[in-house]
């Protein structure tokens, strides 16, 4: 009986050992599978302890940030974060510590080993309660390409695609902001520019040359309104459409300064624009409108400048014309 009992126990132990070995093998396979998924993930997986020290780092960090896991394990994560973004990440970590059931997302910049900063999206999951993890799991995704695309879209939304100047929507927005922030004793002027006989340039040299001339004109206008010679930093040069440009002069100490800028533009346009092997001379007519009552809206200033521009074109082109009140009635105005 004793021998039979021992044999039964031995058989049961062997069966149990086999089951345990099978389970251990399955667990190792699952662990290896999970590790493989983590290591080959497009995200960087980081595990932090309660103090924010890196306790595990996936090898994908080397592919994305050029750090080996050994370089990062044992280091505070915050030291890799851009100083301006550290409060946001710390707040995200604190929030994750309080709410284990809800992952927390934070956008911040992490330092690449070469010294640059990579915009990242970080999802923080609290797994401190799991004995096998006991940490905060961070899924870090480099969103440089997405951020660059968003910046390009934002840039194109407010810039002219050809000249890279502000577009019509951006010009109007700048004008409205300038009006809302108008300083007592200072003025604003809107200058609308229309190129004289620009169609002839396209007909003679072709549209590609015409486009290059428009780019050159935009560059020359930006040089004219650079700081110095009485013109203030922050003035806006825009291309509205076709061969129409606009200038917003802000914080003017006197109305005469807008006229001096207009005259300087006329003088600068006497110098031919060199495009490739071509030299092209372009005339320009300018209509200007400024603050008179202090209650003008953006639409009114633009409309007044358009009226002044029409008078300049009618009077013979290649000239500067300031808006006068009697233009509202279609009366002739003296040419400035």
mmCIF file of C-alpha atoms in Angstrom:
data_model
loop_
_atom_site.group_PDB
_atom_site.id
_atom_site.type_symbol
_atom_site.label_atom_id
_atom_site.label_comp_id
_atom_site.label_asym_id
_atom_site.label_seq_id
_atom_site.Cartn_x
_atom_site.Cartn_y
_atom_site.Cartn_z
ATOM 1 C CA UNK A 1 0.000 0.000 0.000
ATOM 2 C CA UNK A 2 2.783 2.417 0.910
ATOM 3 C CA UNK A 3 4.657 1.601 -2.318
ATOM 4 C CA UNK A 4 1.491 2.094 -4.401
ATOM 5 C CA UNK A 5 0.829 5.403 -2.635
ATOM 6 C CA UNK A 6 4.383 6.596 -3.365
ATOM 7 C CA UNK A 7 4.029 5.606 -7.006
ATOM 8 C CA UNK A 8 0.755 7.544 -7.281
ATOM 9 C CA UNK A 9 2.321 10.638 -5.657
ATOM 10 C CA UNK A 10 5.345 10.342 -7.950
ATOM 11 C CA UNK A 11 3.079 10.100 -10.979
ATOM 12 C CA UNK A 12 1.039 13.113 -9.798
ATOM 13 C CA UNK A 13 4.215 15.127 -9.181
ATOM 14 C CA UNK A 14 5.546 14.298 -12.622
ATOM 15 C CA UNK A 15 2.221 15.305 -14.179
ATOM 16 C CA UNK A 16 2.176 18.514 -12.140
ATOM 17 C CA UNK A 17 5.774 19.312 -13.108
ATOM 18 C CA UNK A 18 4.886 18.793 -16.757
ATOM 19 C CA UNK A 19 1.956 21.174 -16.423
ATOM 20 C CA UNK A 20 4.134 23.740 -14.648
ATOM 21 C CA UNK A 21 6.818 23.421 -17.301
ATOM 22 C CA UNK A 22 4.213 23.828 -20.019
ATOM 23 C CA UNK A 23 2.749 26.874 -18.298
ATOM 24 C CA UNK A 24 6.217 28.350 -17.748
ATOM 25 C CA UNK A 25 7.039 27.762 -21.392
ATOM 26 C CA UNK A 26 3.800 29.417 -22.458
ATOM 27 C CA UNK A 27 4.522 32.371 -20.171
ATOM 28 C CA UNK A 28 8.043 32.708 -21.600
ATOM 29 C CA UNK A 29 6.642 32.637 -25.107
ATOM 30 C CA UNK A 30 4.036 35.259 -24.197
ATOM 31 C CA UNK A 31 6.698 37.366 -22.497
ATOM 32 C CA UNK A 32 8.980 37.087 -25.530
ATOM 33 C CA UNK A 33 6.082 37.936 -27.822
ATOM 34 C CA UNK A 34 5.167 40.954 -25.695
ATOM 35 C CA UNK A 35 8.804 42.073 -25.533
ATOM 36 C CA UNK A 36 9.075 41.705 -29.307
ATOM 37 C CA UNK A 37 5.976 43.836 -29.781
ATOM 38 C CA UNK A 38 7.370 46.490 -27.442
ATOM 39 C CA UNK A 39 10.831 46.504 -29.005
ATOM 40 C CA UNK A 40 9.494 46.722 -32.566
ATOM 41 C CA UNK A 41 6.755 49.219 -31.795
ATOM 42 C CA UNK A 42 6.860 52.536 -33.613
ATOM 43 C CA UNK A 43 6.352 54.131 -30.188
ATOM 44 C CA UNK A 44 9.020 54.449 -27.555
ATOM 45 C CA UNK A 45 7.913 52.581 -24.415
ATOM 46 C CA UNK A 46 9.252 53.861 -21.101
ATOM 47 C CA UNK A 47 8.442 52.713 -17.569
ATOM 48 C CA UNK A 48 8.930 55.175 -14.699
ATOM 49 C CA UNK A 49 8.846 54.574 -10.977
ATOM 50 C CA UNK A 50 7.010 56.870 -8.569
ATOM 51 C CA UNK A 51 9.937 59.321 -8.540
ATOM 52 C CA UNK A 52 10.002 59.674 -12.316
ATOM 53 C CA UNK A 53 13.148 57.569 -12.769
ATOM 54 C CA UNK A 54 13.346 55.425 -15.899
ATOM 55 C CA UNK A 55 13.264 51.735 -14.906
ATOM 56 C CA UNK A 56 12.676 50.246 -18.356
ATOM 57 C CA UNK A 57 13.394 51.603 -21.807
ATOM 58 C CA UNK A 58 12.526 49.964 -25.115
ATOM 59 C CA UNK A 59 15.221 49.733 -27.770
ATOM 60 C CA UNK A 60 13.097 51.913 -30.091
ATOM 61 C CA UNK A 61 14.514 54.896 -28.175
ATOM 62 C CA UNK A 62 17.795 54.317 -29.983
ATOM 63 C CA UNK A 63 16.095 54.426 -33.375
ATOM 64 C CA UNK A 64 14.166 57.614 -32.641
ATOM 65 C CA UNK A 65 16.285 59.565 -30.144
ATOM 66 C CA UNK A 66 19.709 57.864 -30.633
ATOM 67 C CA UNK A 67 19.938 56.844 -26.941
ATOM 68 C CA UNK A 68 20.585 53.226 -26.035
ATOM 69 C CA UNK A 69 18.356 51.821 -23.252
ATOM 70 C CA UNK A 70 21.401 51.533 -20.989
ATOM 71 C CA UNK A 71 21.992 55.293 -21.283
ATOM 72 C CA UNK A 72 18.477 56.097 -20.128
ATOM 73 C CA UNK A 73 17.670 53.521 -17.443
ATOM 74 C CA UNK A 74 18.227 55.089 -14.036
ATOM 75 C CA UNK A 75 17.903 58.655 -15.343
ATOM 76 C CA UNK A 76 15.088 61.125 -14.493
ATOM 77 C CA UNK A 77 12.857 61.484 -17.539
ATOM 78 C CA UNK A 78 12.342 65.211 -16.912
ATOM 79 C CA UNK A 79 16.012 65.851 -17.730
ATOM 80 C CA UNK A 80 15.243 64.841 -21.328
ATOM 81 C CA UNK A 81 12.289 67.236 -21.558
ATOM 82 C CA UNK A 82 12.513 70.800 -22.861
ATOM 83 C CA UNK A 83 12.597 73.160 -19.835
ATOM 84 C CA UNK A 84 9.483 74.999 -21.035
ATOM 85 C CA UNK A 85 7.544 71.710 -21.241
ATOM 86 C CA UNK A 86 8.583 70.178 -17.915
ATOM 87 C CA UNK A 87 5.681 71.641 -15.879
ATOM 88 C CA UNK A 88 3.159 70.171 -18.344
ATOM 89 C CA UNK A 89 4.719 66.707 -18.237
ATOM 90 C CA UNK A 90 5.021 66.783 -14.439
ATOM 91 C CA UNK A 91 1.338 67.734 -14.222
ATOM 92 C CA UNK A 92 0.525 64.804 -16.526
ATOM 93 C CA UNK A 93 2.521 62.392 -14.367
ATOM 94 C CA UNK A 94 0.810 63.691 -11.229
ATOM 95 C CA UNK A 95 -2.609 63.281 -12.848
ATOM 96 C CA UNK A 96 -1.800 59.722 -13.919
ATOM 97 C CA UNK A 97 -0.744 58.835 -10.372
ATOM 98 C CA UNK A 98 -4.182 59.871 -9.117
ATOM 99 C CA UNK A 99 -6.284 58.181 -11.828
ATOM 100 C CA UNK A 100 -4.995 54.757 -12.773
ATOM 101 C CA UNK A 101 -8.038 53.924 -14.912
ATOM 102 C CA UNK A 102 -7.635 56.862 -17.282
ATOM 103 C CA UNK A 103 -4.528 57.346 -19.457
ATOM 104 C CA UNK A 104 -3.213 60.912 -19.583
ATOM 105 C CA UNK A 105 -1.841 62.553 -22.734
ATOM 106 C CA UNK A 106 0.786 65.294 -22.849
ATOM 107 C CA UNK A 107 2.528 67.076 -25.729
ATOM 108 C CA UNK A 108 6.130 68.046 -25.097
ATOM 109 C CA UNK A 109 9.577 68.210 -26.682
ATOM 110 C CA UNK A 110 12.229 65.598 -25.891
ATOM 111 C CA UNK A 111 15.942 66.045 -26.454
ATOM 112 C CA UNK A 112 17.585 64.047 -29.235
ATOM 113 C CA UNK A 113 21.089 62.810 -28.471
ATOM 114 C CA UNK A 114 22.402 65.165 -31.173
ATOM 115 C CA UNK A 115 20.944 68.131 -29.283
ATOM 116 C CA UNK A 116 17.789 68.929 -31.252
ATOM 117 C CA UNK A 117 14.278 68.874 -29.768
ATOM 118 C CA UNK A 118 11.663 66.448 -31.065
ATOM 119 C CA UNK A 119 7.955 67.247 -30.572
ATOM 120 C CA UNK A 120 6.320 64.197 -28.980
ATOM 121 C CA UNK A 121 2.923 62.978 -27.916
ATOM 122 C CA UNK A 122 3.131 61.046 -24.623
ATOM 123 C CA UNK A 123 0.377 58.797 -23.267
ATOM 124 C CA UNK A 124 0.817 57.926 -19.576
ATOM 125 C CA UNK A 125 -0.830 54.828 -18.089
ATOM 126 C CA UNK A 126 -0.678 54.043 -14.382
ATOM 127 C CA UNK A 127 0.243 50.376 -13.873
ATOM 128 C CA UNK A 128 1.756 50.793 -10.420
ATOM 129 C CA UNK A 129 -0.831 48.360 -9.079
ATOM 130 C CA UNK A 130 0.355 45.510 -11.327
ATOM 131 C CA UNK A 131 3.068 43.460 -9.578
ATOM 132 C CA UNK A 132 4.649 42.617 -12.930
ATOM 133 C CA UNK A 133 5.019 46.321 -13.866
ATOM 134 C CA UNK A 134 4.829 48.550 -10.776
ATOM 135 C CA UNK A 135 5.326 51.728 -12.741
ATOM 136 C CA UNK A 136 3.962 54.431 -15.010
ATOM 137 C CA UNK A 137 4.024 53.226 -18.608
ATOM 138 C CA UNK A 138 4.709 55.951 -21.169
ATOM 139 C CA UNK A 139 4.026 55.489 -24.867
ATOM 140 C CA UNK A 140 6.082 58.191 -26.568
ATOM 141 C CA UNK A 141 5.386 59.011 -30.202
ATOM 142 C CA UNK A 142 7.575 61.336 -32.248
ATOM 143 C CA UNK A 143 5.161 63.680 -34.080
ATOM 144 C CA UNK A 144 7.783 65.770 -35.906
ATOM 145 C CA UNK A 145 6.309 65.028 -39.333
ATOM 146 C CA UNK A 146 2.770 65.774 -38.157
ATOM 147 C CA UNK A 147 3.885 68.991 -36.461
ATOM 148 C CA UNK A 148 5.785 70.069 -39.570
ATOM 149 C CA UNK A 149 2.715 69.390 -41.721
ATOM 150 C CA UNK A 150 0.485 71.351 -39.343
ATOM 151 C CA UNK A 151 2.928 74.264 -39.421
ATOM 152 C CA UNK A 152 2.964 74.197 -43.218
ATOM 153 C CA UNK A 153 -0.822 74.183 -43.364
ATOM 154 C CA UNK A 154 -0.987 77.058 -40.868
ATOM 155 C CA UNK A 155 1.666 78.968 -42.814
ATOM 156 C CA UNK A 156 -0.128 78.544 -46.145
ATOM 157 C CA UNK A 157 -3.376 79.677 -44.566
ATOM 158 C CA UNK A 158 -1.968 83.172 -43.926
ATOM 159 C CA UNK A 159 0.751 83.505 -46.599
ATOM 160 C CA UNK A 160 0.713 83.998 -50.329
ATOM 161 C CA UNK A 161 2.004 80.839 -52.008
ATOM 162 C CA UNK A 162 4.083 82.693 -54.625
ATOM 163 C CA UNK A 163 5.740 85.534 -52.715
ATOM 164 C CA UNK A 164 5.493 84.149 -49.151
ATOM 165 C CA UNK A 165 4.105 87.524 -48.090
ATOM 166 C CA UNK A 166 1.017 87.812 -45.908
ATOM 167 C CA UNK A 167 -2.144 87.070 -47.872
ATOM 168 C CA UNK A 168 -5.375 89.074 -47.931
ATOM 169 C CA UNK A 169 -6.898 87.284 -44.922
ATOM 170 C CA UNK A 170 -3.763 87.804 -42.843
ATOM 171 C CA UNK A 171 -3.534 91.466 -43.870
ATOM 172 C CA UNK A 172 -7.098 92.114 -42.751
ATOM 173 C CA UNK A 173 -6.453 90.288 -39.458
ATOM 174 C CA UNK A 174 -3.313 92.396 -38.816
ATOM 175 C CA UNK A 175 -5.277 95.552 -39.592
ATOM 176 C CA UNK A 176 -8.077 94.656 -37.186
ATOM 177 C CA UNK A 177 -5.571 93.918 -34.421
ATOM 178 C CA UNK A 178 -3.774 97.213 -35.095
ATOM 179 C CA UNK A 179 -7.059 99.123 -34.863
ATOM 180 C CA UNK A 180 -8.007 97.442 -31.593
ATOM 181 C CA UNK A 181 -4.570 98.258 -30.117
ATOM 182 C CA UNK A 182 -4.335 101.800 -31.429
ATOM 183 C CA UNK A 183 -2.118 103.986 -29.245
ATOM 184 C CA UNK A 184 -3.258 107.515 -28.413
ATOM 185 C CA UNK A 185 -1.383 110.031 -30.524
ATOM 186 C CA UNK A 186 -0.297 107.415 -33.050
ATOM 187 C CA UNK A 187 -1.806 106.552 -36.395
ATOM 188 C CA UNK A 188 -2.284 103.724 -38.889
ATOM 189 C CA UNK A 189 -2.101 103.848 -42.660
ATOM 190 C CA UNK A 190 -3.168 101.387 -45.329
ATOM 191 C CA UNK A 191 -1.375 101.598 -48.669
ATOM 192 C CA UNK A 192 -2.808 99.689 -51.626
ATOM 193 C CA UNK A 193 -0.467 99.172 -54.593
ATOM 194 C CA UNK A 194 -1.496 98.240 -58.112
ATOM 195 C CA UNK A 195 1.159 97.515 -60.736
ATOM 196 C CA UNK A 196 0.790 99.583 -63.893
ATOM 197 C CA UNK A 197 0.407 97.586 -67.120
ATOM 198 C CA UNK A 198 1.660 94.360 -65.554
ATOM 199 C CA UNK A 199 -0.252 92.386 -68.165
ATOM 200 C CA UNK A 200 2.259 93.610 -70.736
ATOM 201 C CA UNK A 201 5.091 91.927 -68.810
ATOM 202 C CA UNK A 202 3.284 88.588 -68.875
ATOM 203 C CA UNK A 203 2.513 89.013 -72.578
ATOM 204 C CA UNK A 204 6.103 89.954 -73.444
ATOM 205 C CA UNK A 205 8.149 87.651 -71.236
ATOM 206 C CA UNK A 206 5.655 84.951 -70.224
ATOM 207 C CA UNK A 207 3.979 84.130 -66.928
ATOM 208 C CA UNK A 208 7.023 82.406 -65.330
ATOM 209 C CA UNK A 209 9.019 85.644 -65.664
ATOM 210 C CA UNK A 210 5.979 87.591 -64.489
ATOM 211 C CA UNK A 211 5.795 85.437 -61.364
ATOM 212 C CA UNK A 212 9.487 86.054 -60.667
ATOM 213 C CA UNK A 213 8.901 89.791 -61.019
ATOM 214 C CA UNK A 214 6.103 89.580 -58.432
ATOM 215 C CA UNK A 215 8.458 87.783 -56.045
ATOM 216 C CA UNK A 216 11.117 90.455 -56.604
ATOM 217 C CA UNK A 217 8.569 93.209 -55.982
ATOM 218 C CA UNK A 218 7.551 91.591 -52.698
ATOM 219 C CA UNK A 219 11.194 91.451 -51.610
ATOM 220 C CA UNK A 220 11.780 95.095 -52.505
ATOM 221 C CA UNK A 221 8.696 96.220 -50.599
ATOM 222 C CA UNK A 222 9.866 94.337 -47.515
ATOM 223 C CA UNK A 223 13.229 96.124 -47.735
ATOM 224 C CA UNK A 224 11.483 99.483 -47.958
ATOM 225 C CA UNK A 225 9.519 98.990 -44.722
ATOM 226 C CA UNK A 226 12.358 97.505 -42.693
ATOM 227 C CA UNK A 227 13.132 99.327 -39.403
ATOM 228 C CA UNK A 228 15.016 102.547 -39.868
ATOM 229 C CA UNK A 229 14.448 105.779 -41.719
ATOM 230 C CA UNK A 230 11.352 106.436 -39.634
ATOM 231 C CA UNK A 231 9.500 103.189 -40.389
ATOM 232 C CA UNK A 232 8.633 100.922 -37.468
ATOM 233 C CA UNK A 233 9.302 97.264 -36.871
ATOM 234 C CA UNK A 234 6.162 95.199 -37.397
ATOM 235 C CA UNK A 235 4.769 96.842 -40.543
ATOM 236 C CA UNK A 236 3.033 94.338 -42.823
ATOM 237 C CA UNK A 237 3.591 93.731 -46.523
ATOM 238 C CA UNK A 238 0.956 91.603 -48.243
ATOM 239 C CA UNK A 239 0.032 90.379 -51.686
ATOM 240 C CA UNK A 240 -3.724 90.593 -51.998
ATOM 241 C CA UNK A 241 -4.292 89.078 -55.429
ATOM 242 C CA UNK A 242 -2.759 89.115 -58.908
ATOM 243 C CA UNK A 243 -0.599 92.239 -59.182
ATOM 244 C CA UNK A 244 -2.088 93.982 -56.121
ATOM 245 C CA UNK A 245 -0.056 94.492 -52.965
ATOM 246 C CA UNK A 246 -0.791 96.196 -49.651
ATOM 247 C CA UNK A 247 1.178 97.778 -46.827
ATOM 248 C CA UNK A 248 0.034 98.287 -43.267
ATOM 249 C CA UNK A 249 1.995 101.004 -41.472
ATOM 250 C CA UNK A 250 1.453 100.926 -37.738
ATOM 251 C CA UNK A 251 2.245 103.242 -34.856
ATOM 252 C CA UNK A 252 2.725 106.281 -37.110
ATOM 253 C CA UNK A 253 3.826 109.439 -35.265
ATOM 254 C CA UNK A 254 2.472 111.587 -38.125
ATOM 255 C CA UNK A 255 0.405 111.241 -41.287
ATOM 256 C CA UNK A 256 3.299 112.618 -43.346
ATOM 257 C CA UNK A 257 5.321 109.474 -42.699
ATOM 258 C CA UNK A 258 2.898 107.371 -44.767
ATOM 259 C CA UNK A 259 3.353 109.810 -47.663
ATOM 260 C CA UNK A 260 7.146 109.576 -47.368
ATOM 261 C CA UNK A 261 6.933 105.767 -47.515
ATOM 262 C CA UNK A 262 4.724 106.050 -50.600
ATOM 263 C CA UNK A 263 7.168 108.381 -52.315
ATOM 264 C CA UNK A 264 10.065 106.095 -51.453
ATOM 265 C CA UNK A 265 8.213 103.187 -53.076
ATOM 266 C CA UNK A 266 7.728 105.221 -56.253
ATOM 267 C CA UNK A 267 11.434 106.040 -56.324
ATOM 268 C CA UNK A 268 12.464 102.437 -55.741
ATOM 269 C CA UNK A 269 10.206 101.261 -58.576
ATOM 270 C CA UNK A 270 12.140 103.449 -61.017
ATOM 271 C CA UNK A 271 14.993 100.942 -60.623
ATOM 272 C CA UNK A 272 14.462 97.970 -62.987
ATOM 273 C CA UNK A 273 13.873 94.508 -61.545
ATOM 274 C CA UNK A 274 16.431 91.989 -62.773
ATOM 275 C CA UNK A 275 14.913 88.547 -63.377
ATOM 276 C CA UNK A 276 17.300 86.041 -64.912
ATOM 277 C CA UNK A 277 18.694 87.728 -68.013
ATOM 278 C CA UNK A 278 15.812 90.205 -68.194
ATOM 279 C CA UNK A 279 15.591 93.714 -66.797
ATOM 280 C CA UNK A 280 11.992 94.720 -66.210
ATOM 281 C CA UNK A 281 10.722 98.148 -65.226
ATOM 282 C CA UNK A 282 7.383 98.174 -63.440
ATOM 283 C CA UNK A 283 5.271 101.188 -62.600
ATOM 284 C CA UNK A 284 3.060 101.328 -59.538
ATOM 285 C CA UNK A 285 0.061 103.345 -58.411
ATOM 286 C CA UNK A 286 -0.573 103.803 -54.703
ATOM 287 C CA UNK A 287 -3.725 104.694 -52.775
ATOM 288 C CA UNK A 288 -3.438 105.440 -49.065
ATOM 289 C CA UNK A 289 -5.891 105.881 -46.210
ATOM 290 C CA UNK A 290 -5.254 106.649 -42.574
ATOM 291 C CA UNK A 291 -7.050 107.233 -39.314
ATOM 292 C CA UNK A 292 -8.962 110.518 -39.306
ATOM 293 C CA UNK A 293 -11.895 110.137 -36.897
ATOM 294 C CA UNK A 294 -10.459 107.326 -34.790
ATOM 295 C CA UNK A 295 -13.575 105.229 -35.419
ATOM 296 C CA UNK A 296 -12.672 103.760 -38.810
ATOM 297 C CA UNK A 297 -13.102 100.033 -39.255
ATOM 298 C CA UNK A 298 -10.825 97.742 -41.259
ATOM 299 C CA UNK A 299 -13.380 97.640 -44.093
ATOM 300 C CA UNK A 300 -13.604 101.430 -44.174
ATOM 301 C CA UNK A 301 -9.838 101.919 -44.305
ATOM 302 C CA UNK A 302 -9.476 99.395 -47.128
ATOM 303 C CA UNK A 303 -12.390 100.955 -49.036
ATOM 304 C CA UNK A 304 -10.940 104.454 -48.599
ATOM 305 C CA UNK A 305 -7.543 103.271 -49.847
ATOM 306 C CA UNK A 306 -9.223 101.667 -52.862
ATOM 307 C CA UNK A 307 -10.943 104.961 -53.707
ATOM 308 C CA UNK A 308 -7.618 106.773 -53.465
ATOM 309 C CA UNK A 309 -6.019 104.141 -55.696
ATOM 310 C CA UNK A 310 -8.728 104.621 -58.329
ATOM 311 C CA UNK A 311 -8.034 108.353 -58.336
ATOM 312 C CA UNK A 312 -4.298 107.706 -58.728
ATOM 313 C CA UNK A 313 -4.912 105.384 -61.681
ATOM 314 C CA UNK A 314 -7.318 107.821 -63.305
ATOM 315 C CA UNK A 315 -4.901 110.722 -62.849
ATOM 316 C CA UNK A 316 -2.218 109.018 -64.913
ATOM 317 C CA UNK A 317 -0.802 106.159 -62.827
ATOM 318 C CA UNK A 318 2.686 105.895 -61.286
ATOM 319 C CA UNK A 319 1.731 108.167 -58.398
ATOM 320 C CA UNK A 320 0.749 108.262 -54.725
ATOM 321 C CA UNK A 321 -2.700 109.443 -53.718
ATOM 322 C CA UNK A 322 -3.979 109.986 -50.189
ATOM 323 C CA UNK A 323 -7.678 109.455 -49.483
ATOM 324 C CA UNK A 324 -9.749 112.591 -49.074
ATOM 325 C CA UNK A 325 -13.286 112.788 -47.805
ATOM 326 C CA UNK A 326 -14.734 114.312 -50.970
ATOM 327 C CA UNK A 327 -13.829 111.122 -52.870
ATOM 328 C CA UNK A 328 -16.915 109.581 -51.296
ATOM 329 C CA UNK A 329 -19.002 111.810 -53.542
ATOM 330 C CA UNK A 330 -16.909 111.035 -56.595
ATOM 331 C CA UNK A 331 -15.466 114.548 -56.626
ATOM 332 C CA UNK A 332 -11.996 115.068 -58.032
ATOM 333 C CA UNK A 333 -9.226 115.199 -55.486
ATOM 334 C CA UNK A 334 -5.893 116.893 -55.675
ATOM 335 C CA UNK A 335 -3.130 114.457 -56.414
ATOM 336 C CA UNK A 336 -0.579 114.304 -53.623
#
